[in-house]
Amino acid sequence: MLSKRQEQILKAIIDEYIKTASPIGSKRIQEIIEIEVSPATIRNESAFLEEQGFIEKAHTSSGRVPSTKGYRYYVDNLMEVNNYDNIKTKIEKIFSKRDLSIDEILDKTSNLISEMTKLATIVVTSNEIDEVKLSKVELIQLTNTKAAVLFVLSNGHIQNKTISLDQVALNDLTISIDLFNERLINSKISEIETKSQVIIPILKKQVKKCEFILQTLVGALIHTESNKSKTSGVKYLLENPEFNDPKKIKSIIEFIETASPFAWFNSQSKKSSKTSVAIGFETGIENDDFAVVKTDFTTELGNKAALALVGPKRIEYDKVSDLLDWIRKKIESKFLGEE
């Protein structure tokens, strides 16, 4: 654990970086920190935080920016509840309309959140497929640069996923699928995400990018025809300065299209909550530039569902987490009669 002063300096850096997206220097820290501390002390404590991996030196200035480790510490230990009151007022009006279904409410709510927060929203609802099992996985090379993975299910459905061979070696993909067939055949789809974790140590010894391959396969499998997914607000997300680079734009769009919110989370957060946070590489994708905040809920038909927000790592974690938790409670109250 960090000392109280170190925590306050880290919190000041993260809070300011979330607002400005600019590296934070010692002078600015002294201006905004809530305690009296000398510039020399700030420099020393900042050097310690950098040495411990909580912040990083910006390439283009003398300021510091938060690291994934710093954001994780902030979320687990320093984050305060900080409401999006204006957004909540607008969402309240959507929920007050009695003729809207849960899908219509989520659709309108997602568009509103994206517009007002500059984050992409993803809503996934899943029909119950507890008895459907994985029967077989097949790999078909389509071209020199593309391959298709076919998931044959016990109910006769076939789910396919096209994978770029520029990202993953064909041999590594073959080894991974052979392991899927060896260890996961006849497993229920609802159990695949959990069971797949046990093959990670084996994959790491045999293939590169093992976590990326595993998350891609599991995400595609979970995202079967029984799941319905809708993404909103990518155009607003791309207004963030972090995504001015065309490569980063391509990366985040691929991230949103490839994975399912059901597969993004294991046990990153220490807090017991239906609202979870995954930062950078914690998502299981080999990209450290963005973060996801997600809440799980149940629909009026008893089906599993998730609402996720995707954005740069400087997401206002406190406000976003509180907002999603509030929306989950609104859904449970309106459609399930829970208080």
XYZ file of C-alpha atoms in Angstrom:
339
model
C 0.000 0.000 0.000
C 1.032 3.566 -0.624
C 1.324 6.197 2.091
C -1.473 8.739 2.477
C 0.611 11.441 0.811
C 1.588 9.180 -2.082
C -2.071 8.273 -2.560
C -3.056 11.938 -2.660
C -0.380 12.730 -5.230
C -1.401 9.753 -7.370
C -5.070 10.729 -7.112
C -4.249 14.327 -8.072
C -2.329 13.157 -11.146
C -5.118 10.802 -12.261
C -7.962 13.256 -11.610
C -6.182 15.993 -13.559
C -5.160 13.687 -16.422
C -8.771 12.468 -16.767
C -9.828 16.102 -17.257
C -7.028 17.291 -19.557
C -5.455 14.259 -21.299
C -2.144 16.147 -20.824
C 0.932 15.077 -18.785
C 0.908 16.500 -15.246
C 3.972 18.348 -13.943
C 5.054 18.908 -10.327
C 3.948 22.557 -10.376
C 0.419 21.591 -11.402
C 0.292 18.858 -8.753
C 1.170 21.404 -6.063
C -1.641 23.681 -7.286
C -4.377 21.050 -7.109
C -3.347 18.708 -4.292
C -5.441 18.923 -1.120
C -2.470 19.053 1.294
C 0.450 21.459 1.698
C 3.594 19.890 0.301
C 6.828 21.289 -1.143
C 7.818 20.962 -4.820
C 10.838 18.867 -3.755
C 8.609 16.440 -1.870
C 6.264 16.165 -4.863
C 9.226 15.397 -7.142
C 10.538 12.742 -4.737
C 7.153 11.104 -4.246
C 6.456 11.237 -7.989
C 9.802 9.552 -8.637
C 8.813 6.815 -6.175
C 5.417 6.357 -7.831
C 7.140 6.118 -11.203
C 9.697 3.632 -9.882
C 6.853 1.478 -8.515
C 5.000 1.601 -11.843
C 1.985 3.710 -10.782
C 2.802 6.580 -13.157
C 4.907 6.955 -16.304
C 7.078 9.720 -17.710
C 5.488 11.272 -20.797
C 7.652 11.112 -23.903
C 7.053 14.698 -24.966
C 7.274 16.596 -21.668
C 8.527 16.468 -18.103
C 5.061 15.612 -16.817
C 3.725 12.252 -15.731
C 0.729 10.202 -16.860
C -1.006 7.351 -15.013
C -0.103 3.754 -15.853
C -2.490 0.818 -15.921
C -1.219 -0.131 -12.451
C -1.939 3.410 -11.241
C -5.463 3.364 -12.623
C -6.098 -0.037 -11.021
C -4.918 1.263 -7.615
C -7.139 4.313 -8.067
C -10.208 2.181 -8.894
C -9.637 -0.248 -6.020
C -8.570 2.205 -3.298
C -9.085 5.883 -4.108
C -12.188 6.181 -6.252
C -15.071 8.186 -4.824
C -18.738 8.059 -5.811
C -19.259 11.036 -8.099
C -22.607 11.223 -9.865
C -23.429 12.226 -13.425
C -26.500 14.090 -12.187
C -27.319 15.696 -15.532
C -27.168 12.378 -17.366
C -29.236 10.662 -14.690
C -31.966 13.295 -15.012
C -32.226 12.619 -18.753
C -32.185 8.839 -18.239
C -34.946 9.145 -15.627
C -37.200 10.596 -18.355
C -36.502 7.560 -20.558
C -37.349 5.113 -17.776
C -40.538 7.022 -16.940
C -42.090 6.162 -20.319
C -44.314 3.195 -19.554
C -44.718 1.983 -23.132
C -41.003 1.293 -23.693
C -39.557 -2.232 -23.545
C -36.253 -2.960 -21.846
C -34.555 -3.145 -25.277
C -35.923 0.285 -26.253
C -34.860 1.781 -22.924
C -31.341 0.366 -23.261
C -31.110 1.607 -26.848
C -32.114 5.179 -25.954
C -30.014 5.153 -22.773
C -26.913 3.906 -24.635
C -27.162 6.614 -27.286
C -27.576 9.276 -24.611
C -24.615 8.057 -22.543
C -22.333 7.896 -25.595
C -23.225 11.407 -26.703
C -22.698 12.909 -23.250
C -19.595 10.982 -22.152
C -17.786 10.475 -25.497
C -17.616 6.738 -24.802
C -18.828 3.796 -26.866
C -21.607 1.729 -25.311
C -22.230 -1.953 -25.895
C -25.375 -3.777 -24.844
C -25.440 -7.565 -24.963
C -28.413 -9.716 -24.053
C -28.125 -13.483 -23.939
C -30.896 -16.033 -24.190
C -30.540 -18.976 -21.856
C -28.526 -21.697 -23.611
C -27.453 -23.680 -20.562
C -28.055 -27.041 -22.235
C -26.294 -26.214 -25.515
C -22.822 -27.752 -25.715
C -19.757 -27.344 -27.883
C -19.565 -30.324 -30.258
C -16.558 -29.503 -32.406
C -14.185 -26.709 -33.491
C -12.768 -26.605 -37.016
C -10.202 -24.337 -38.702
C -10.390 -23.430 -42.383
C -7.720 -21.306 -44.068
C -9.525 -18.938 -46.436
C -6.574 -17.009 -47.897
C -2.945 -16.345 -47.047
C -4.101 -13.677 -44.623
C -7.417 -15.004 -43.277
C -8.762 -18.108 -41.582
C -12.217 -19.075 -40.355
C -12.940 -20.871 -37.101
C -16.182 -22.870 -37.040
C -17.846 -23.757 -33.733
C -20.332 -26.616 -34.107
C -22.936 -26.635 -31.318
C -25.059 -29.491 -30.007
C -28.273 -27.747 -31.132
C -27.079 -27.855 -34.751
C -26.032 -24.214 -34.974
C -22.627 -23.273 -36.381
C -20.926 -20.112 -35.165
C -18.025 -18.809 -37.276
C -15.253 -16.323 -36.625
C -12.874 -14.885 -39.244
C -9.369 -14.233 -37.909
C -6.568 -12.240 -39.542
C -3.371 -14.244 -39.930
C -1.460 -10.970 -39.751
C -2.345 -10.944 -36.046
C -1.997 -14.637 -35.254
C 0.236 -17.336 -36.775
C -1.721 -20.145 -38.447
C 0.264 -22.785 -36.556
C -0.509 -21.128 -33.205
C -4.187 -21.020 -34.132
C -4.110 -24.706 -35.064
C -2.504 -25.677 -31.750
C -5.072 -23.619 -29.828
C -8.030 -25.173 -31.625
C -6.637 -28.687 -31.146
C -6.473 -27.928 -27.418
C -10.058 -26.642 -27.509
C -11.183 -29.901 -29.083
C -9.180 -31.923 -26.576
C -10.266 -30.126 -23.398
C -13.568 -28.321 -24.030
C -15.692 -30.559 -26.268
C -19.070 -31.460 -24.703
C -18.793 -28.495 -22.317
C -21.876 -26.311 -21.940
C -21.546 -22.909 -23.625
C -22.307 -21.295 -20.273
C -19.236 -23.053 -18.811
C -16.754 -22.335 -21.621
C -15.487 -19.021 -20.246
C -14.638 -20.548 -16.862
C -13.273 -23.846 -18.176
C -11.076 -22.121 -20.768
C -8.989 -20.552 -17.984
C -7.409 -23.916 -17.139
C -5.816 -24.232 -20.580
C -4.003 -20.886 -20.375
C -0.814 -22.368 -18.764
C -0.684 -25.029 -21.492
C -1.193 -22.488 -24.278
C 1.495 -20.177 -22.896
C 4.078 -22.915 -23.330
C 3.148 -23.593 -26.951
C 1.911 -20.422 -28.669
C 2.524 -16.690 -28.802
C -0.297 -14.248 -28.027
C -2.064 -17.035 -26.167
C -4.371 -14.740 -24.198
C -5.376 -12.858 -27.343
C -6.170 -16.134 -29.131
C -8.096 -17.493 -26.168
C -10.169 -14.338 -25.675
C -10.923 -14.199 -29.412
C -12.105 -17.817 -29.512
C -14.071 -17.618 -26.259
C -15.579 -14.256 -27.181
C -16.709 -15.565 -30.570
C -18.157 -18.710 -29.028
C -20.049 -16.883 -26.281
C -21.315 -14.430 -28.878
C -23.528 -17.051 -30.545
C -26.823 -16.440 -32.281
C -28.479 -16.627 -28.873
C -26.720 -13.370 -27.950
C -27.817 -10.003 -29.278
C -25.292 -7.174 -29.281
C -25.565 -3.519 -30.198
C -22.828 -0.873 -30.155
C -23.514 2.860 -29.964
C -21.383 5.969 -29.976
C -18.176 4.889 -31.723
C -18.202 8.258 -33.539
C -18.250 10.048 -30.163
C -15.506 7.795 -28.781
C -13.211 8.752 -31.656
C -13.447 12.417 -30.626
C -11.118 11.626 -27.699
C -7.556 12.838 -28.430
C -6.120 9.381 -27.673
C -7.673 8.069 -30.871
C -6.327 10.599 -33.354
C -3.892 7.934 -34.580
C -5.469 5.806 -37.393
C -3.790 2.691 -35.950
C -5.460 3.264 -32.596
C -8.807 3.851 -34.307
C -8.477 0.500 -36.074
C -7.363 -1.167 -32.856
C -10.305 -0.026 -30.745
C -12.854 -0.843 -33.452
C -11.395 -4.349 -33.740
C -11.528 -4.631 -29.960
C -15.211 -3.716 -29.861
C -16.076 -6.050 -32.727
C -13.981 -9.013 -31.582
C -14.785 -9.504 -27.918
C -17.946 -9.939 -25.924
C -18.450 -8.019 -22.657
C -19.181 -11.404 -21.082
C -15.576 -12.444 -21.824
C -13.759 -9.232 -20.832
C -13.794 -9.779 -17.103
C -12.364 -12.356 -14.738
C -11.616 -11.011 -11.263
C -9.740 -7.765 -11.829
C -11.504 -5.724 -9.169
C -11.148 -6.393 -5.466
C -14.593 -4.951 -4.842
C -17.609 -7.247 -4.807
C -19.963 -5.602 -7.263
C -22.024 -6.288 -10.354
C -20.190 -3.343 -11.921
C -16.628 -4.187 -12.991
C -13.640 -2.358 -14.448
C -10.984 -3.741 -16.812
C -8.028 -1.494 -17.677
C -5.611 -1.906 -20.580
C -4.231 -5.429 -20.848
C -6.664 -6.598 -18.146
C -9.273 -6.950 -20.907
C -7.296 -9.889 -22.290
C -6.643 -8.017 -25.536
C -3.086 -7.081 -26.482
C -3.689 -3.347 -26.375
C -3.047 -1.139 -23.364
C -4.744 2.026 -24.646
C -8.313 1.691 -23.409
C -10.568 0.535 -20.601
C -14.003 -1.006 -20.127
C -16.543 -0.486 -17.356
C -19.382 -3.022 -17.341
C -22.448 -3.874 -15.316
C -24.381 -7.157 -15.391
C -28.107 -7.449 -14.957
C -31.012 -9.771 -15.671
C -33.805 -9.002 -18.148
C -37.506 -9.413 -17.411
C -37.322 -12.806 -19.145
C -34.579 -13.949 -16.773
C -31.812 -13.734 -19.376
C -28.253 -12.594 -18.721
C -27.362 -9.131 -20.025
C -24.541 -6.599 -19.836
C -24.066 -2.891 -20.477
C -20.471 -1.834 -21.094
C -18.762 1.488 -21.746
C -15.497 1.541 -23.708
C -13.111 4.482 -23.772
C -9.552 5.710 -23.189
C -7.843 4.723 -19.942
C -8.613 8.159 -18.501
C -12.308 7.238 -18.225
C -13.930 8.968 -15.248
C -14.062 5.645 -13.425
C -15.877 6.987 -10.360
C -18.673 8.640 -12.313
C -19.016 5.899 -14.923
C -19.066 3.071 -12.367
C -21.666 4.858 -10.280
C -23.770 5.596 -13.371
C -23.801 1.986 -14.566
C -24.578 0.694 -11.091
C -27.447 3.182 -10.887
C -28.797 2.076 -14.297
C -28.632 -1.582 -13.245
C -30.702 -0.803 -10.147
C -33.202 1.166 -12.251
C -33.632 -1.834 -14.565
C -34.073 -4.248 -11.670
C -36.612 -1.945 -10.049
C -38.646 -1.291 -13.222
C -38.678 -4.716 -14.828
C -38.028 -7.156 -11.981
C -39.759 -5.357 -9.144
C -36.575 -5.335 -7.033
C -35.628 -2.468 -4.771
